[in-house]
CSV table of N, CA, C and O in Angstrom, one decimal:
chain,number,residue,atom,x,y,z
A,1,MET,N,-0.9,101.8,-89.2
A,1,MET,CA,-1.1,103.3,-88.9
A,1,MET,C,0.2,104.0,-89.4
A,1,MET,O,0.5,105.0,-88.8
A,2,ASP,N,0.8,103.5,-90.4
A,2,ASP,CA,2.0,104.2,-90.9
A,2,ASP,C,1.7,105.6,-91.4
A,2,ASP,O,0.8,105.8,-92.1
A,3,GLY,N,2.5,106.5,-90.9
A,3,GLY,CA,2.3,107.9,-91.3
A,3,GLY,C,1.3,108.7,-90.5
A,3,GLY,O,1.1,109.9,-90.7
A,4,VAL,N,0.6,108.0,-89.6
A,4,VAL,CA,-0.4,108.7,-88.8
A,4,VAL,C,0.2,109.5,-87.7
A,4,VAL,O,1.1,109.0,-87.0
A,5,VAL,N,-0.2,110.7,-87.6
A,5,VAL,CA,0.4,111.6,-86.6
A,5,VAL,C,-0.2,111.3,-85.2
A,5,VAL,O,0.5,111.4,-84.2
A,6,ALA,N,-1.5,111.1,-85.1
A,6,ALA,CA,-2.2,110.9,-83.9
A,6,ALA,C,-3.4,110.1,-84.0
A,6,ALA,O,-4.0,110.0,-85.1
A,7,SER,N,-3.9,109.6,-82.8
A,7,SER,CA,-5.1,108.9,-82.7
A,7,SER,C,-6.0,109.8,-81.9
A,7,SER,O,-5.7,110.2,-80.8
A,8,LEU,N,-7.2,110.2,-82.4
A,8,LEU,CA,-8.1,111.1,-81.7
A,8,LEU,C,-9.4,110.4,-81.4
A,8,LEU,O,-9.9,109.6,-82.2
A,9,VAL,N,-9.9,110.7,-80.2
A,9,VAL,CA,-11.2,110.1,-79.7
A,9,VAL,C,-12.0,111.3,-79.2
A,9,VAL,O,-11.5,112.1,-78.4
A,10,LEU,N,-13.2,111.4,-79.8
A,10,LEU,CA,-14.1,112.5,-79.4
A,10,LEU,C,-15.3,111.9,-78.6
A,10,LEU,O,-16.0,111.0,-79.1
A,11,TYR,N,-15.4,112.3,-77.3
A,11,TYR,CA,-16.6,111.9,-76.5
A,11,TYR,C,-17.6,113.0,-76.8
A,11,TYR,O,-17.4,114.2,-76.6
A,12,SER,N,-18.8,112.5,-77.2
A,12,SER,CA,-19.9,113.4,-77.6
A,12,SER,C,-21.2,112.8,-77.3
A,12,SER,O,-21.3,111.6,-76.8
A,13,ARG,N,-22.3,113.5,-77.6
A,13,ARG,CA,-23.6,112.9,-77.6
A,13,ARG,C,-24.5,113.5,-78.7
A,13,ARG,O,-24.2,114.6,-79.1
A,14,PRO,N,-25.5,112.8,-79.1
A,14,PRO,CA,-26.4,113.4,-80.2
A,14,PRO,C,-27.1,114.7,-79.7
A,14,PRO,O,-27.4,114.8,-78.5
A,15,GLY,N,-27.2,115.6,-80.6
A,15,GLY,CA,-27.9,116.9,-80.3
A,15,GLY,C,-27.0,117.9,-79.7
A,15,GLY,O,-27.5,119.0,-79.3
A,16,CYS,N,-25.8,117.6,-79.6
A,16,CYS,CA,-24.8,118.6,-79.0
A,16,CYS,C,-24.2,119.4,-80.1
A,16,CYS,O,-23.4,118.9,-80.8
A,17,HIS,N,-24.5,120.7,-80.1
A,17,HIS,CA,-24.0,121.6,-81.1
A,17,HIS,C,-22.5,121.8,-81.0
A,17,HIS,O,-21.8,121.9,-82.0
A,18,LEU,N,-22.0,121.9,-79.8
A,18,LEU,CA,-20.5,122.0,-79.6
A,18,LEU,C,-19.8,120.7,-80.1
A,18,LEU,O,-18.7,120.8,-80.7
A,19,CYS,N,-20.4,119.6,-80.0
A,19,CYS,CA,-19.8,118.4,-80.5
A,19,CYS,C,-19.8,118.4,-82.0
A,19,CYS,O,-18.8,118.0,-82.6
A,20,ASP,N,-20.9,118.9,-82.6
A,20,ASP,CA,-20.9,119.0,-84.1
A,20,ASP,C,-19.8,119.9,-84.6
A,20,ASP,O,-19.1,119.7,-85.6
A,21,GLU,N,-19.6,121.0,-83.8
A,21,GLU,CA,-18.6,122.0,-84.2
A,21,GLU,C,-17.2,121.4,-84.1
A,21,GLU,O,-16.3,121.5,-85.0
A,22,MET,N,-16.9,120.6,-83.0
A,22,MET,CA,-15.6,120.0,-82.9
A,22,MET,C,-15.4,118.9,-83.9
A,22,MET,O,-14.3,118.8,-84.4
A,23,LYS,N,-16.4,118.2,-84.3
A,23,LYS,CA,-16.3,117.1,-85.3
A,23,LYS,C,-15.9,117.8,-86.6
A,23,LYS,O,-15.0,117.3,-87.4
A,24,THR,N,-16.5,118.9,-86.9
A,24,THR,CA,-16.2,119.7,-88.2
A,24,THR,C,-14.7,120.1,-88.2
A,24,THR,O,-14.0,120.0,-89.2
A,25,VAL,N,-14.2,120.6,-87.0
A,25,VAL,CA,-12.8,121.0,-86.9
A,25,VAL,C,-11.9,119.8,-87.1
A,25,VAL,O,-10.9,119.9,-87.9
A,26,VAL,N,-12.2,118.7,-86.5
A,26,VAL,CA,-11.4,117.5,-86.6
A,26,VAL,C,-11.4,117.0,-88.1
A,26,VAL,O,-10.3,116.7,-88.6
A,27,ARG,N,-12.5,117.0,-88.7
A,27,ARG,CA,-12.6,116.6,-90.1
A,27,ARG,C,-11.8,117.5,-91.0
A,27,ARG,O,-11.1,117.0,-92.0
A,28,ARG,N,-11.8,118.8,-90.8
A,28,ARG,CA,-11.0,119.7,-91.6
A,28,ARG,C,-9.5,119.5,-91.4
A,28,ARG,O,-8.8,119.5,-92.4
A,29,VAL,N,-9.1,119.3,-90.2
A,29,VAL,CA,-7.7,119.1,-89.9
A,29,VAL,C,-7.2,117.8,-90.5
A,29,VAL,O,-6.1,117.7,-91.0
A,30,ALA,N,-8.1,116.8,-90.4
A,30,ALA,CA,-7.8,115.5,-91.0
A,30,ALA,C,-7.5,115.5,-92.5
A,30,ALA,O,-6.9,114.6,-93.0
A,31,THR,N,-7.9,116.5,-93.2
A,31,THR,CA,-7.6,116.6,-94.6
A,31,THR,C,-6.2,117.0,-94.8
A,31,THR,O,-5.6,116.8,-95.9
A,32,ARG,N,-5.5,117.5,-93.8
A,32,ARG,CA,-4.1,118.0,-93.9
A,32,ARG,C,-3.2,117.2,-93.0
A,32,ARG,O,-2.0,117.2,-93.3
A,33,VAL,N,-3.7,116.6,-92.0
A,33,VAL,CA,-2.8,115.9,-91.0
A,33,VAL,C,-3.3,114.4,-90.9
A,33,VAL,O,-4.5,114.2,-90.7
A,34,PRO,N,-2.4,113.5,-91.2
A,34,PRO,CA,-2.9,112.1,-91.1
A,34,PRO,C,-3.2,111.7,-89.7
A,34,PRO,O,-2.3,111.8,-88.8
A,35,LEU,N,-4.4,111.3,-89.4
A,35,LEU,CA,-4.8,110.9,-88.1
A,35,LEU,C,-5.9,109.8,-88.2
A,35,LEU,O,-6.5,109.6,-89.2
A,36,VAL,N,-6.1,109.2,-87.1
A,36,VAL,CA,-7.2,108.2,-86.9
A,36,VAL,C,-8.2,108.9,-86.0
A,36,VAL,O,-7.8,109.4,-84.9
A,37,PHE,N,-9.5,108.8,-86.3
A,37,PHE,CA,-10.5,109.5,-85.6
A,37,PHE,C,-11.6,108.5,-85.2
A,37,PHE,O,-12.1,107.8,-86.0
A,38,GLN,N,-12.0,108.6,-83.9
A,38,GLN,CA,-13.1,107.8,-83.4
A,38,GLN,C,-14.0,108.7,-82.6
A,38,GLN,O,-13.5,109.5,-81.8
A,39,GLU,N,-15.3,108.5,-82.8
A,39,GLU,CA,-16.3,109.3,-82.0
A,39,GLU,C,-17.0,108.3,-81.1
A,39,GLU,O,-17.4,107.2,-81.6
A,40,ILE,N,-17.2,108.6,-79.8
A,40,ILE,CA,-17.9,107.8,-78.9
A,40,ILE,C,-19.0,108.5,-78.3
A,40,ILE,O,-18.9,109.7,-77.7
A,41,ASP,N,-20.2,108.0,-78.4
A,41,ASP,CA,-21.5,108.5,-77.9
A,41,ASP,C,-21.6,108.2,-76.4
A,41,ASP,O,-21.8,107.0,-76.1
A,42,ILE,N,-21.4,109.2,-75.5
A,42,ILE,CA,-21.5,108.9,-74.1
A,42,ILE,C,-22.9,108.6,-73.6
A,42,ILE,O,-23.0,108.0,-72.5
A,43,SER,N,-23.9,108.9,-74.4
A,43,SER,CA,-25.3,108.7,-73.9
A,43,SER,C,-25.6,107.2,-73.8
A,43,SER,O,-26.6,106.9,-73.3
A,44,THR,N,-24.8,106.4,-74.4
A,44,THR,CA,-25.0,104.9,-74.4
A,44,THR,C,-24.3,104.2,-73.3
A,44,THR,O,-24.4,103.0,-73.1
A,45,ASP,N,-23.6,105.0,-72.4
A,45,ASP,CA,-22.8,104.4,-71.4
A,45,ASP,C,-22.8,105.2,-70.1
A,45,ASP,O,-22.3,106.4,-70.1
A,46,ALA,N,-23.4,104.7,-69.1
A,46,ALA,CA,-23.6,105.5,-67.8
A,46,ALA,C,-22.3,106.0,-67.2
A,46,ALA,O,-22.2,107.1,-66.7
A,47,ALA,N,-21.3,105.2,-67.3
A,47,ALA,CA,-20.0,105.6,-66.7
A,47,ALA,C,-19.4,106.7,-67.5
A,47,ALA,O,-18.8,107.7,-66.9
A,48,LEU,N,-19.4,106.7,-68.8
A,48,LEU,CA,-18.9,107.8,-69.7
A,48,LEU,C,-19.8,109.0,-69.5
A,48,LEU,O,-19.2,110.1,-69.4
A,49,GLU,N,-21.1,108.9,-69.3
A,49,GLU,CA,-21.9,110.0,-69.1
A,49,GLU,C,-21.6,110.7,-67.8
A,49,GLU,O,-21.5,111.9,-67.7
A,50,ALA,N,-21.3,109.9,-66.7
A,50,ALA,CA,-20.9,110.4,-65.4
A,50,ALA,C,-19.6,111.1,-65.5
A,50,ALA,O,-19.4,112.2,-64.9
A,51,ARG,N,-18.7,110.6,-66.3
A,51,ARG,CA,-17.3,111.1,-66.4
A,51,ARG,C,-17.2,112.4,-67.2
A,51,ARG,O,-16.5,113.3,-66.9
A,52,TYR,N,-17.9,112.4,-68.4
A,52,TYR,CA,-17.8,113.5,-69.4
A,52,TYR,C,-19.0,114.3,-69.6
A,52,TYR,O,-18.9,115.3,-70.3
A,53,GLY,N,-20.1,114.0,-68.9
A,53,GLY,CA,-21.4,114.6,-69.2
A,53,GLY,C,-21.4,116.1,-69.3
A,53,GLY,O,-22.0,116.7,-70.2
A,54,VAL,N,-20.8,116.8,-68.3
A,54,VAL,CA,-20.8,118.2,-68.3
A,54,VAL,C,-19.7,118.9,-69.1
A,54,VAL,O,-19.7,120.1,-69.3
A,55,GLU,N,-18.7,118.0,-69.6
A,55,GLU,CA,-17.6,118.6,-70.3
A,55,GLU,C,-17.6,118.4,-71.8
A,55,GLU,O,-16.8,119.0,-72.5
A,56,ILE,N,-18.5,117.7,-72.3
A,56,ILE,CA,-18.5,117.4,-73.7
A,56,ILE,C,-18.7,118.6,-74.6
A,56,ILE,O,-19.3,119.6,-74.1
A,57,PRO,N,-18.1,118.6,-75.7
A,57,PRO,CA,-17.3,117.5,-76.3
A,57,PRO,C,-15.9,117.5,-75.6
A,57,PRO,O,-15.3,118.5,-75.3
A,58,VAL,N,-15.3,116.3,-75.5
A,58,VAL,CA,-14.0,116.1,-74.9
A,58,VAL,C,-13.2,115.4,-76.0
A,58,VAL,O,-13.6,114.4,-76.5
A,59,LEU,N,-12.0,116.0,-76.3
A,59,LEU,CA,-11.2,115.4,-77.4
A,59,LEU,C,-9.9,114.9,-76.7
A,59,LEU,O,-9.2,115.6,-76.0
A,60,LEU,N,-9.6,113.6,-76.9
A,60,LEU,CA,-8.4,113.0,-76.5
A,60,LEU,C,-7.5,112.8,-77.7
A,60,LEU,O,-7.9,112.4,-78.8
A,61,VAL,N,-6.2,113.1,-77.5
A,61,VAL,CA,-5.2,112.9,-78.5
A,61,VAL,C,-4.2,111.9,-77.9
A,61,VAL,O,-3.6,112.2,-76.9
A,62,ASN,N,-4.1,110.8,-78.6
A,62,ASN,CA,-3.2,109.7,-78.1
A,62,ASN,C,-3.4,109.4,-76.7
A,62,ASN,O,-2.5,109.2,-75.9
A,63,GLY,N,-4.7,109.3,-76.3
A,63,GLY,CA,-5.1,108.9,-75.0
A,63,GLY,C,-5.1,109.9,-73.9
A,63,GLY,O,-5.5,109.6,-72.8
A,64,ARG,N,-4.7,111.2,-74.2
A,64,ARG,CA,-4.7,112.2,-73.2
A,64,ARG,C,-5.7,113.3,-73.6
A,64,ARG,O,-5.8,113.7,-74.8
A,65,LYS,N,-6.3,113.9,-72.6
A,65,LYS,CA,-7.3,114.9,-72.9
A,65,LYS,C,-6.6,116.2,-73.4
A,65,LYS,O,-5.6,116.6,-72.9
A,66,ALA,N,-7.0,116.6,-74.6
A,66,ALA,CA,-6.4,117.7,-75.3
A,66,ALA,C,-7.3,118.9,-75.4
A,66,ALA,O,-6.8,120.1,-75.5
A,67,ALA,N,-8.6,118.7,-75.4
A,67,ALA,CA,-9.5,119.9,-75.5
A,67,ALA,C,-10.9,119.5,-75.0
A,67,ALA,O,-11.3,118.3,-75.0
A,68,LYS,N,-11.6,120.5,-74.5
A,68,LYS,CA,-13.0,120.3,-74.2
A,68,LYS,C,-13.8,121.5,-74.6
A,68,LYS,O,-13.2,122.6,-74.7
A,69,HIS,N,-15.1,121.3,-74.9
A,69,HIS,CA,-16.0,122.4,-75.3
A,69,HIS,C,-15.7,122.9,-76.7
A,69,HIS,O,-16.5,122.7,-77.6
A,70,ARG,N,-14.5,123.5,-76.9
A,70,ARG,CA,-14.2,124.1,-78.2
A,70,ARG,C,-12.7,124.0,-78.5
A,70,ARG,O,-11.9,124.1,-77.6
A,71,VAL,N,-12.4,123.8,-79.8
A,71,VAL,CA,-11.1,123.9,-80.3
A,71,VAL,C,-11.1,124.4,-81.7
A,71,VAL,O,-12.1,124.0,-82.4
A,72,ASN,N,-10.2,125.3,-82.1
A,72,ASN,CA,-10.3,125.7,-83.5
A,72,ASN,C,-9.2,125.0,-84.3
A,72,ASN,O,-8.4,124.2,-83.7
A,73,GLU,N,-9.2,125.1,-85.6
A,73,GLU,CA,-8.2,124.4,-86.4
A,73,GLU,C,-6.8,124.6,-86.1
A,73,GLU,O,-6.0,123.7,-86.0
A,74,ALA,N,-6.4,125.9,-85.9
A,74,ALA,CA,-5.0,126.2,-85.5
A,74,ALA,C,-4.6,125.6,-84.2
A,74,ALA,O,-3.5,125.1,-84.1
A,75,GLU,N,-5.5,125.6,-83.2
A,75,GLU,CA,-5.2,125.0,-81.9
A,75,GLU,C,-5.0,123.5,-82.1
A,75,GLU,O,-4.0,123.0,-81.5
A,76,LEU,N,-5.8,122.9,-82.8
A,76,LEU,CA,-5.7,121.4,-83.0
A,76,LEU,C,-4.5,121.1,-83.7
A,76,LEU,O,-3.8,120.1,-83.3
A,77,VAL,N,-4.1,121.8,-84.8
A,77,VAL,CA,-2.9,121.5,-85.5
A,77,VAL,C,-1.7,121.7,-84.5
A,77,VAL,O,-0.8,120.9,-84.5
A,78,ARG,N,-1.7,122.7,-83.7
A,78,ARG,CA,-0.6,122.9,-82.7
A,78,ARG,C,-0.6,121.8,-81.7
A,78,ARG,O,0.5,121.2,-81.4
A,79,ILE,N,-1.7,121.3,-81.2
A,79,ILE,CA,-1.8,120.2,-80.3
A,79,ILE,C,-1.2,119.0,-80.9
A,79,ILE,O,-0.4,118.2,-80.3
A,80,LEU,N,-1.6,118.7,-82.1
A,80,LEU,CA,-1.2,117.5,-82.8
A,80,LEU,C,0.3,117.5,-83.1
A,80,LEU,O,1.0,116.5,-82.9
A,81,GLY,N,0.9,118.7,-83.4
A,81,GLY,CA,2.3,118.8,-83.6
A,81,GLY,C,3.1,118.6,-82.3
A,81,GLY,O,4.1,117.9,-82.2
A,82,ALA,N,2.5,119.1,-81.2
A,82,ALA,CA,3.2,118.9,-79.9
A,82,ALA,C,3.1,117.5,-79.4
A,82,ALA,O,4.1,116.9,-78.8
A,83,ARG,N,2.0,116.8,-79.7
A,83,ARG,CA,1.8,115.5,-79.2
A,83,ARG,C,2.5,114.4,-80.0
A,83,ARG,O,2.7,113.3,-79.6
A,84,SER,N,2.9,114.8,-81.3
A,84,SER,CA,3.5,113.8,-82.1
A,84,SER,C,5.1,113.8,-81.9
A,84,SER,O,5.7,112.9,-82.4
A,85,ARG,N,5.6,114.8,-81.2
A,85,ARG,CA,7.0,114.8,-80.9
A,85,ARG,C,7.4,113.9,-79.8
A,85,ARG,O,6.6,113.7,-78.8
A,86,PRO,N,8.5,113.2,-79.9
A,86,PRO,CA,8.9,112.3,-78.8
A,86,PRO,C,9.2,113.0,-77.5
A,86,PRO,O,9.4,114.2,-77.4
């Protein structure tokens, strides 16, 4: 993961338009900021559904909740900058 600024995990479910919007934002930012991105479908796991069901999409940056429902590109770049500093 040399050069990677952050590891992002997006909790989402199929058919969620806010999830699709957040994925688009993450993909756009990923063209400028080196990151690792993983999407997890909460509909396949009852525990995740119970934990994140009403909050999705939920975006974790380096294991910490960074955004839910919506985030724009400028906000995500700012979050990534803040989370990459020691």
